[in-house]
Amino acid sequence: MKLSSTKLIWILSLSVLPAFYSYSFVIHDSKNNLDCEFSVNQYGFAQTEEAAPKGSGLCWRKKIVDEADRYVRENKLRHVQPKSNFDIAVDMASVCNLGVDGHATGDYYGAAKKYLDVISKYSGHSEAITKLRRAYDYGRLNAKTPRDCTNYVMGR
């Protein structure tokens, strides 16, 4: 079977994504025949995402919670704190400047590699990745100086 270059690029881009990136998981309660949805709280323990009556009682039975905590430990799941708007703005200025530097020096490969290092911190946060991509494109295509990037991020 021969792969086209587009399919090969698609496969390669999928291979760098994290294997397990999930915000929630489901534990099946066979006694009551229901599914309980859990996530990991900031303390590293399972926390139910269900509304009453499942959330207030059925999904909080000791057996179900212990099973959810065991699932968290076995799969090494952890709570991921979302990035603040300030962090996103700082990184927007940074990637915009990377675009300016790449265009000015002609080192597009080096600038793109640094850009990918920055956006890798935002795995699963599509809104932030979109903002960073737009800032990088602005720096690469329109900005002439770092001050242009500052004005872009500040909305001037």
PDB file of C-alpha atoms in Angstrom:
ATOM      1  CA  MET A   1       0.000   0.000   0.000  1.00  0.00           C
ATOM      2  CA  LYS A   2       1.420   3.359  -1.035  1.00  0.00           C
ATOM      3  CA  LEU A   3       0.809   6.369   1.225  1.00  0.00           C
ATOM      4  CA  SER A   4       0.406   9.800  -0.278  1.00  0.00           C
ATOM      5  CA  SER A   5       2.436  12.617   1.256  1.00  0.00           C
ATOM      6  CA  THR A   6      -0.734  14.188   2.735  1.00  0.00           C
ATOM      7  CA  LYS A   7      -1.660  10.979   4.543  1.00  0.00           C
ATOM      8  CA  LEU A   8       1.894  10.559   5.773  1.00  0.00           C
ATOM      9  CA  ILE A   9       1.953  14.093   7.220  1.00  0.00           C
ATOM     10  CA  TRP A  10      -1.423  13.452   8.883  1.00  0.00           C
ATOM     11  CA  ILE A  11      -0.104  10.243  10.462  1.00  0.00           C
ATOM     12  CA  LEU A  12       3.088  11.943  11.642  1.00  0.00           C
ATOM     13  CA  SER A  13       1.134  14.824  13.194  1.00  0.00           C
ATOM     14  CA  LEU A  14      -1.047  12.348  15.072  1.00  0.00           C
ATOM     15  CA  SER A  15       1.971  10.506  16.419  1.00  0.00           C
ATOM     16  CA  VAL A  16       3.167  13.527  18.427  1.00  0.00           C
ATOM     17  CA  LEU A  17      -0.132  13.940  20.248  1.00  0.00           C
ATOM     18  CA  PRO A  18      -0.314  12.585  23.798  1.00  0.00           C
ATOM     19  CA  ALA A  19      -1.669   9.067  23.976  1.00  0.00           C
ATOM     20  CA  PHE A  20      -3.963   9.705  26.922  1.00  0.00           C
ATOM     21  CA  TYR A  21      -5.461  13.152  27.171  1.00  0.00           C
ATOM     22  CA  SER A  22      -8.847  13.018  28.794  1.00  0.00           C
ATOM     23  CA  TYR A  23     -10.829  15.305  31.027  1.00  0.00           C
ATOM     24  CA  SER A  24     -13.185  12.623  32.328  1.00  0.00           C
ATOM     25  CA  PHE A  25     -13.722   8.883  32.445  1.00  0.00           C
ATOM     26  CA  VAL A  26     -16.645   6.538  33.117  1.00  0.00           C
ATOM     27  CA  ILE A  27     -16.958   3.808  35.741  1.00  0.00           C
ATOM     28  CA  HIS A  28     -19.811   1.338  35.192  1.00  0.00           C
ATOM     29  CA  ASP A  29     -21.890   0.406  38.263  1.00  0.00           C
ATOM     30  CA  SER A  30     -23.180  -3.091  37.501  1.00  0.00           C
ATOM     31  CA  LYS A  31     -25.334  -3.250  40.676  1.00  0.00           C
ATOM     32  CA  ASN A  32     -27.528  -0.342  39.527  1.00  0.00           C
ATOM     33  CA  ASN A  33     -26.718  -0.651  35.801  1.00  0.00           C
ATOM     34  CA  LEU A  34     -25.566   2.937  35.361  1.00  0.00           C
ATOM     35  CA  ASP A  35     -22.455   4.785  34.253  1.00  0.00           C
ATOM     36  CA  CYS A  36     -20.797   7.285  36.574  1.00  0.00           C
ATOM     37  CA  GLU A  37     -18.656   9.988  34.997  1.00  0.00           C
ATOM     38  CA  PHE A  38     -15.589  11.109  36.975  1.00  0.00           C
ATOM     39  CA  SER A  39     -12.746  13.564  36.546  1.00  0.00           C
ATOM     40  CA  VAL A  40      -9.577  14.220  38.533  1.00  0.00           C
ATOM     41  CA  ASN A  41      -9.733  17.084  41.024  1.00  0.00           C
ATOM     42  CA  GLN A  42      -6.830  19.366  41.993  1.00  0.00           C
ATOM     43  CA  TYR A  43      -5.853  17.006  44.835  1.00  0.00           C
ATOM     44  CA  GLY A  44      -5.406  14.008  42.522  1.00  0.00           C
ATOM     45  CA  PHE A  45      -8.563  12.100  43.490  1.00  0.00           C
ATOM     46  CA  ALA A  46     -11.598  11.109  41.455  1.00  0.00           C
ATOM     47  CA  GLN A  47     -14.539  13.500  41.586  1.00  0.00           C
ATOM     48  CA  THR A  48     -17.960  12.735  40.131  1.00  0.00           C
ATOM     49  CA  GLU A  49     -19.336  14.916  37.349  1.00  0.00           C
ATOM     50  CA  GLU A  50     -22.888  13.592  37.649  1.00  0.00           C
ATOM     51  CA  ALA A  51     -25.939  15.569  38.739  1.00  0.00           C
ATOM     52  CA  ALA A  52     -28.477  14.271  41.272  1.00  0.00           C
ATOM     53  CA  PRO A  53     -29.596  11.546  41.943  1.00  0.00           C
ATOM     54  CA  LYS A  54     -26.540   9.766  40.519  1.00  0.00           C
ATOM     55  CA  GLY A  55     -24.142  12.459  41.666  1.00  0.00           C
ATOM     56  CA  SER A  56     -25.518  12.828  45.156  1.00  0.00           C
ATOM     57  CA  GLY A  57     -25.661   9.175  46.120  1.00  0.00           C
ATOM     58  CA  LEU A  58     -25.318   6.346  43.659  1.00  0.00           C
ATOM     59  CA  CYS A  59     -21.995   7.439  42.192  1.00  0.00           C
ATOM     60  CA  TRP A  60     -20.565   8.273  45.625  1.00  0.00           C
ATOM     61  CA  ARG A  61     -20.820   4.744  47.005  1.00  0.00           C
ATOM     62  CA  LYS A  62     -17.503   3.632  48.514  1.00  0.00           C
ATOM     63  CA  LYS A  63     -17.073   0.788  46.026  1.00  0.00           C
ATOM     64  CA  ILE A  64     -17.514   3.082  42.992  1.00  0.00           C
ATOM     65  CA  VAL A  65     -15.283   5.848  44.391  1.00  0.00           C
ATOM     66  CA  ASP A  66     -12.552   3.333  45.276  1.00  0.00           C
ATOM     67  CA  GLU A  67     -12.745   1.907  41.761  1.00  0.00           C
ATOM     68  CA  ALA A  68     -12.480   5.414  40.283  1.00  0.00           C
ATOM     69  CA  ASP A  69      -9.478   6.264  42.495  1.00  0.00           C
ATOM     70  CA  ARG A  70      -7.805   3.001  41.471  1.00  0.00           C
ATOM     71  CA  TYR A  71      -8.396   3.911  37.814  1.00  0.00           C
ATOM     72  CA  VAL A  72      -6.753   7.314  38.412  1.00  0.00           C
ATOM     73  CA  ARG A  73      -3.684   5.695  40.028  1.00  0.00           C
ATOM     74  CA  GLU A  74      -3.314   2.919  37.431  1.00  0.00           C
ATOM     75  CA  ASN A  75      -3.515   5.307  34.472  1.00  0.00           C
ATOM     76  CA  LYS A  76      -1.474   8.067  36.145  1.00  0.00           C
ATOM     77  CA  LEU A  77      -4.162  10.674  35.505  1.00  0.00           C
ATOM     78  CA  ARG A  78      -3.703  14.108  37.034  1.00  0.00           C
ATOM     79  CA  HIS A  79      -5.429  17.442  37.250  1.00  0.00           C
ATOM     80  CA  VAL A  80      -4.297  19.988  34.682  1.00  0.00           C
ATOM     81  CA  GLN A  81      -4.666  23.623  35.667  1.00  0.00           C
ATOM     82  CA  PRO A  82      -5.700  25.703  32.656  1.00  0.00           C
ATOM     83  CA  LYS A  83      -3.369  28.520  31.616  1.00  0.00           C
ATOM     84  CA  SER A  84      -4.353  32.046  32.649  1.00  0.00           C
ATOM     85  CA  ASN A  85      -5.127  34.783  30.133  1.00  0.00           C
ATOM     86  CA  PHE A  86      -1.914  36.522  31.197  1.00  0.00           C
ATOM     87  CA  ASP A  87       0.153  33.418  30.328  1.00  0.00           C
ATOM     88  CA  ILE A  88      -1.565  33.186  26.952  1.00  0.00           C
ATOM     89  CA  ALA A  89      -0.896  36.898  26.225  1.00  0.00           C
ATOM     90  CA  VAL A  90       2.798  36.549  27.139  1.00  0.00           C
ATOM     91  CA  ASP A  91       3.112  33.516  24.882  1.00  0.00           C
ATOM     92  CA  MET A  92       1.244  35.363  22.096  1.00  0.00           C
ATOM     93  CA  ALA A  93       3.854  38.127  22.209  1.00  0.00           C
ATOM     94  CA  SER A  94       6.615  35.527  22.272  1.00  0.00           C
ATOM     95  CA  VAL A  95       5.381  33.583  19.225  1.00  0.00           C
ATOM     96  CA  CYS A  96       4.672  36.807  17.337  1.00  0.00           C
ATOM     97  CA  ASN A  97       8.296  37.829  17.927  1.00  0.00           C
ATOM     98  CA  LEU A  98       9.399  34.370  16.776  1.00  0.00           C
ATOM     99  CA  GLY A  99       7.544  35.010  13.524  1.00  0.00           C
ATOM    100  CA  VAL A 100       9.275  38.395  13.122  1.00  0.00           C
ATOM    101  CA  ASP A 101      12.692  36.872  13.838  1.00  0.00           C
ATOM    102  CA  GLY A 102      12.115  33.968  11.457  1.00  0.00           C
ATOM    103  CA  HIS A 103      11.135  36.340   8.653  1.00  0.00           C
ATOM    104  CA  ALA A 104      14.006  38.756   9.353  1.00  0.00           C
ATOM    105  CA  THR A 105      16.746  36.115   9.574  1.00  0.00           C
ATOM    106  CA  GLY A 106      15.328  33.651   7.062  1.00  0.00           C
ATOM    107  CA  ASP A 107      15.517  30.860   9.660  1.00  0.00           C
ATOM    108  CA  TYR A 108      11.916  29.729   9.274  1.00  0.00           C
ATOM    109  CA  TYR A 109      12.707  26.216  10.495  1.00  0.00           C
ATOM    110  CA  GLY A 110      14.228  27.418  13.784  1.00  0.00           C
ATOM    111  CA  ALA A 111      11.352  29.839  14.396  1.00  0.00           C
ATOM    112  CA  ALA A 112       8.758  27.146  13.648  1.00  0.00           C
ATOM    113  CA  LYS A 113      10.473  24.700  15.984  1.00  0.00           C
ATOM    114  CA  LYS A 114      10.438  27.248  18.835  1.00  0.00           C
ATOM    115  CA  TYR A 115       6.790  28.042  18.024  1.00  0.00           C
ATOM    116  CA  LEU A 116       5.880  24.356  18.316  1.00  0.00           C
ATOM    117  CA  ASP A 117       7.681  24.183  21.670  1.00  0.00           C
ATOM    118  CA  VAL A 118       5.485  27.028  22.957  1.00  0.00           C
ATOM    119  CA  ILE A 119       2.172  25.644  21.724  1.00  0.00           C
ATOM    120  CA  SER A 120       2.934  22.185  23.063  1.00  0.00           C
ATOM    121  CA  LYS A 121       2.165  23.590  26.530  1.00  0.00           C
ATOM    122  CA  TYR A 122      -1.445  24.120  25.430  1.00  0.00           C
ATOM    123  CA  SER A 123      -2.362  20.568  24.431  1.00  0.00           C
ATOM    124  CA  GLY A 124      -6.149  20.234  24.448  1.00  0.00           C
ATOM    125  CA  HIS A 125      -6.808  23.989  24.679  1.00  0.00           C
ATOM    126  CA  SER A 126      -7.937  24.791  21.136  1.00  0.00           C
ATOM    127  CA  GLU A 127      -8.868  28.425  21.809  1.00  0.00           C
ATOM    128  CA  ALA A 128      -5.374  29.258  23.096  1.00  0.00           C
ATOM    129  CA  ILE A 129      -3.719  27.378  20.230  1.00  0.00           C
ATOM    130  CA  THR A 130      -5.800  29.376  17.732  1.00  0.00           C
ATOM    131  CA  LYS A 131      -4.758  32.666  19.369  1.00  0.00           C
ATOM    132  CA  LEU A 132      -1.106  31.609  19.323  1.00  0.00           C
ATOM    133  CA  ARG A 133      -1.294  30.523  15.676  1.00  0.00           C
ATOM    134  CA  ARG A 134      -2.802  33.865  14.670  1.00  0.00           C
ATOM    135  CA  ALA A 135      -0.126  35.761  16.605  1.00  0.00           C
ATOM    136  CA  TYR A 136       2.640  33.721  14.955  1.00  0.00           C
ATOM    137  CA  ASP A 137       1.139  34.299  11.510  1.00  0.00           C
ATOM    138  CA  TYR A 138       0.810  38.026  12.215  1.00  0.00           C
ATOM    139  CA  GLY A 139       4.458  38.222  13.243  1.00  0.00           C
ATOM    140  CA  ARG A 140       5.612  36.175  10.270  1.00  0.00           C
ATOM    141  CA  LEU A 141       3.546  37.988   7.636  1.00  0.00           C
ATOM    142  CA  ASN A 142       2.751  41.518   8.861  1.00  0.00           C
ATOM    143  CA  ALA A 143       4.874  42.694  11.785  1.00  0.00           C
ATOM    144  CA  LYS A 144       8.126  44.524  11.100  1.00  0.00           C
ATOM    145  CA  THR A 145       9.310  45.091  14.686  1.00  0.00           C
ATOM    146  CA  PRO A 146       8.681  43.611  18.145  1.00  0.00           C
ATOM    147  CA  ARG A 147       6.644  46.741  18.936  1.00  0.00           C
ATOM    148  CA  ASP A 148       4.140  45.642  16.263  1.00  0.00           C
ATOM    149  CA  CYS A 149       3.735  42.366  18.174  1.00  0.00           C
ATOM    150  CA  THR A 150       3.152  44.205  21.447  1.00  0.00           C
ATOM    151  CA  ASN A 151       0.501  46.341  19.784  1.00  0.00           C
ATOM    152  CA  TYR A 152      -1.122  43.235  18.289  1.00  0.00           C
ATOM    153  CA  VAL A 153      -1.358  41.491  21.662  1.00  0.00           C
ATOM    154  CA  MET A 154      -2.573  44.633  23.450  1.00  0.00           C
ATOM    155  CA  GLY A 155      -5.208  45.215  20.756  1.00  0.00           C
ATOM    156  CA  ARG A 156      -3.932  48.594  19.567  1.00  0.00           C
TER     157      ARG A 156
END
